[in-house]
Coordinates of C-alpha atoms in Angstrom, one line a residue:
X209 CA 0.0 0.0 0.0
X210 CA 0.8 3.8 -0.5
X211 CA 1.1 5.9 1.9
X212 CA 0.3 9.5 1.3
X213 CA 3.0 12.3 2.0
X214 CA 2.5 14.6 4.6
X215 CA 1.2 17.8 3.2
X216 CA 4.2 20.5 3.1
X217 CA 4.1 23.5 5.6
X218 CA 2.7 26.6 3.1
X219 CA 6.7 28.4 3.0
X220 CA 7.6 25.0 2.3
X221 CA 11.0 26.1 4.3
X222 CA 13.0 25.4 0.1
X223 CA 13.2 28.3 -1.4
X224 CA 16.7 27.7 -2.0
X225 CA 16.1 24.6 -3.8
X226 CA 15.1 25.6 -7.4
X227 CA 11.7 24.1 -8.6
X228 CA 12.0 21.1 -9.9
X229 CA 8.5 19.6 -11.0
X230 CA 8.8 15.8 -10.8
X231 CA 7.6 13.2 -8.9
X232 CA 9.2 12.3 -5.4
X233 CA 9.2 8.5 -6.3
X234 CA 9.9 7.8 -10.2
X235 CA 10.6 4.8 -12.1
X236 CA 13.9 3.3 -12.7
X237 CA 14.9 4.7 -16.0
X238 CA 14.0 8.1 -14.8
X239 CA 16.2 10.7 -12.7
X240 CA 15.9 11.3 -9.1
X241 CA 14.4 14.5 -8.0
X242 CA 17.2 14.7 -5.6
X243 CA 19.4 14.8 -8.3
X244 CA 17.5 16.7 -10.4
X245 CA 17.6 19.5 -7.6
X246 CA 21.2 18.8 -7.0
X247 CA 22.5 19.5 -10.8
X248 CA 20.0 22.7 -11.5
X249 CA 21.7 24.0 -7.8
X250 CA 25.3 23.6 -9.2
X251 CA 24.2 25.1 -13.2
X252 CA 22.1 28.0 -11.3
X253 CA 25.7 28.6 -8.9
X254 CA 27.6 28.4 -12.0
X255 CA 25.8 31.1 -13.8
X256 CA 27.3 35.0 -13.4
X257 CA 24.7 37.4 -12.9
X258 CA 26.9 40.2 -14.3
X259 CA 27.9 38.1 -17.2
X260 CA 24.0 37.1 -18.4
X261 CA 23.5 40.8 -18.3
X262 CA 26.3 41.6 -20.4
X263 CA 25.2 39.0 -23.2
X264 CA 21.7 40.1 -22.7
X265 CA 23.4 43.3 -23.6
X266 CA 22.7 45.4 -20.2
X267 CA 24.7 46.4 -17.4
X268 CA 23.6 46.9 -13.7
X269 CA 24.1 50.7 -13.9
X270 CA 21.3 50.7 -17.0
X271 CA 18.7 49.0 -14.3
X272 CA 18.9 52.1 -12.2
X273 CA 17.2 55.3 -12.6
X274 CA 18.8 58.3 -13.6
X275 CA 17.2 61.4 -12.8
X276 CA 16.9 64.6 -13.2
X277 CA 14.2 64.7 -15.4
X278 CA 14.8 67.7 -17.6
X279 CA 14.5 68.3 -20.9
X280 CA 18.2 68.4 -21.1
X281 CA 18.3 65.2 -19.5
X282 CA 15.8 63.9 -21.6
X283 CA 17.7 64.4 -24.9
X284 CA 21.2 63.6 -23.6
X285 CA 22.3 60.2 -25.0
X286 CA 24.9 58.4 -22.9
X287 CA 26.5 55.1 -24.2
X288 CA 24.6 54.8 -27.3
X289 CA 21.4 55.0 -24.6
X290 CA 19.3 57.5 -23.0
X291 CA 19.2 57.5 -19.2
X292 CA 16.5 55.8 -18.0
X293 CA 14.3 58.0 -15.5
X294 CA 11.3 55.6 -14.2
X295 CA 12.1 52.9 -11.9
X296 CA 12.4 49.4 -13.8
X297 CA 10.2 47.9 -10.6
X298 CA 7.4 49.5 -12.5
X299 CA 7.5 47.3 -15.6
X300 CA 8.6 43.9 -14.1
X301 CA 6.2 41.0 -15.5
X302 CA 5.8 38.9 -12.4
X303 CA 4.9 36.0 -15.0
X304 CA 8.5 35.3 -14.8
X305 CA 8.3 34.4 -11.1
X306 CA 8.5 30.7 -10.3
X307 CA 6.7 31.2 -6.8
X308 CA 4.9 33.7 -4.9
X309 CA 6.6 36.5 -3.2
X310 CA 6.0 35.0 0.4
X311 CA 7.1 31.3 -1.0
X312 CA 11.1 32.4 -1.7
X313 CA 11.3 32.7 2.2
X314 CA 11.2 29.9 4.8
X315 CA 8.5 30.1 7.9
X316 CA 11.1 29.8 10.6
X317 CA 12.4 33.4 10.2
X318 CA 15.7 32.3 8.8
X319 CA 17.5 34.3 5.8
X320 CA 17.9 32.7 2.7
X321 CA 20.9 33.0 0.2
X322 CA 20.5 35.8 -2.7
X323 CA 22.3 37.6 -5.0
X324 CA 21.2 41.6 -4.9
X325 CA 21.4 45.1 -7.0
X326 CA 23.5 47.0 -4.7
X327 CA 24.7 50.4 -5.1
X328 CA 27.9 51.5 -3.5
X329 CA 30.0 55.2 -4.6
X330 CA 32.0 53.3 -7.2
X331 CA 30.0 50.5 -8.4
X332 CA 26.5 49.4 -9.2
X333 CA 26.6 45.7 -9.2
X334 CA 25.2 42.0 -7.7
X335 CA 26.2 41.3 -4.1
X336 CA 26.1 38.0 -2.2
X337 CA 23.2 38.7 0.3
X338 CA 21.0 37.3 3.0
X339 CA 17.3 38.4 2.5
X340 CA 15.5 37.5 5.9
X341 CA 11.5 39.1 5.0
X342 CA 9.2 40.3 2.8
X343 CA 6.8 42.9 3.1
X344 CA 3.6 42.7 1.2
X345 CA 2.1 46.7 1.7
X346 CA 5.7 47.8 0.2
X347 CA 6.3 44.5 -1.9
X348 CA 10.2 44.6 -0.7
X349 CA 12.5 42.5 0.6
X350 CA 14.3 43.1 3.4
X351 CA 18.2 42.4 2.0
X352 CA 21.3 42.1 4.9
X353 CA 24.3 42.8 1.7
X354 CA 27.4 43.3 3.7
X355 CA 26.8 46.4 6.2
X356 CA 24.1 47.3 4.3
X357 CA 20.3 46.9 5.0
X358 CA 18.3 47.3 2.3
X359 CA 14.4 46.9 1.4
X360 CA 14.6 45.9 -2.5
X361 CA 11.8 44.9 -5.0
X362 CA 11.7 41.7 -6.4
X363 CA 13.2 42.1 -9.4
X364 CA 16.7 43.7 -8.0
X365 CA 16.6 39.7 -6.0
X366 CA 17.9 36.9 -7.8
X367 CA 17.4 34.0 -4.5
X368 CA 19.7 31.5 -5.0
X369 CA 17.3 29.0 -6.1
X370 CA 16.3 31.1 -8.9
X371 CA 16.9 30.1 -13.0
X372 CA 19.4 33.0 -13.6
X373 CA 18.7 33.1 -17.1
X374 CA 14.9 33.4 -16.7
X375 CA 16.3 36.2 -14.0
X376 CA 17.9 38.1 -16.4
X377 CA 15.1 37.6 -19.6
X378 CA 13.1 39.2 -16.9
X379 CA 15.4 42.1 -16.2
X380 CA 15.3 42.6 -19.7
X381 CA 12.1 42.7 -20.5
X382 CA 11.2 45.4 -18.1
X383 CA 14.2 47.2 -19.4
X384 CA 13.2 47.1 -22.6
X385 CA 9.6 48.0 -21.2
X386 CA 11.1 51.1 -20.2
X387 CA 12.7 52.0 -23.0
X388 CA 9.6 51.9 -24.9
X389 CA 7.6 54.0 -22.7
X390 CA 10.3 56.3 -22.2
X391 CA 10.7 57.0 -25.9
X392 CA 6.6 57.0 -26.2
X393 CA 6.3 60.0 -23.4
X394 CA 9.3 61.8 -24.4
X395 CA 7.5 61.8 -28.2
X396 CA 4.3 62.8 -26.9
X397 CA 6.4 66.1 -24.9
X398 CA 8.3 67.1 -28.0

């Protein structure tokens, strides 16, 4: 006889497994799950943020708003580019997500392992970070990177059981988002 699982806990307590859809008990030509989860862990760790971006053709700096918004601004072309003035938050296509906001985070309180969008004098770039909650009025997550404490949207996250390419395709989608209402509004003032 079978006997039925136990049903998971709703936070599940794995968000730093990546999702693997399979069934716990497969036949014997089949792979694992455990393995299964195992090699998508080590191709996720493998994967460089930075360098996805840069074949996706983006760097972190482009992610960020630029402000002022003048009409000086607006017309100046840096790198080929135009600043960007609206926060990318504001186009992200949550249809990239693989769980719910509250699912990336265990029950028990404990931080889980992420990669962030941090911003330092120098450098705009992805930071090893421990994110540790998530607040649903603001829709950020609070981020420990380094000294810094930061409450960051979901799409400056990448959690380390995250598909890092479907992290960046989603990074640039809402980039190009932008772009294209940028160019729309700023053709609509001239």
């Amino acid at each position: 006889p079978h006997k039925p699982r136990p049903p998971r806990p709703p936070s599940g307590g794995r968000a730093v497994e990546p999702k693997v859809q399979r069934a716990h008990v497969v036949a014997q030509h089949e792979v694992p799950r455990k393995i299964e989860v195992e090699r998508r862990k080590r191709q996720y760790a493998a994967k460089s943020v930075d360098g996805l971006l840069h074949q996706a053709g983006l760097s972190p700096a482009q992610l960020l708003p630029g402000g002022p918004y003048t009409s000086a601004a607006l017309s100046r072309e840096e790198d080929g580019a135009g600043r960007a003035h609206l926060p990318l938050e504001y186009f992200d296509d949550t249809e990239y997500d693989a769980r719910l906001a509250a699912e990336w985070l265990p029950g028990d309180g404990s931080a889980v392992e992420a990669q962030v969008l941090a911003v330092s004098a120098a450098t705009v770039a992805f930071v090893p970070a421990k994110v540790s909650a998530y607040n649903a009025t603001t829709q950020c997550y609070q981020v420990q990177a380094g000294s810094l404490q930061l409450h960051l949207p979901r799409l400056y996250v990448l959690f380390a059981g995250e598909d890092p390419d479907a992290f960046v395709a989603r990074l640039r989608a809402a980039h190009q988002l932008r772009r294209e209402t940028e160019q729309a509004l700023q053709q609509r003032l001239i």
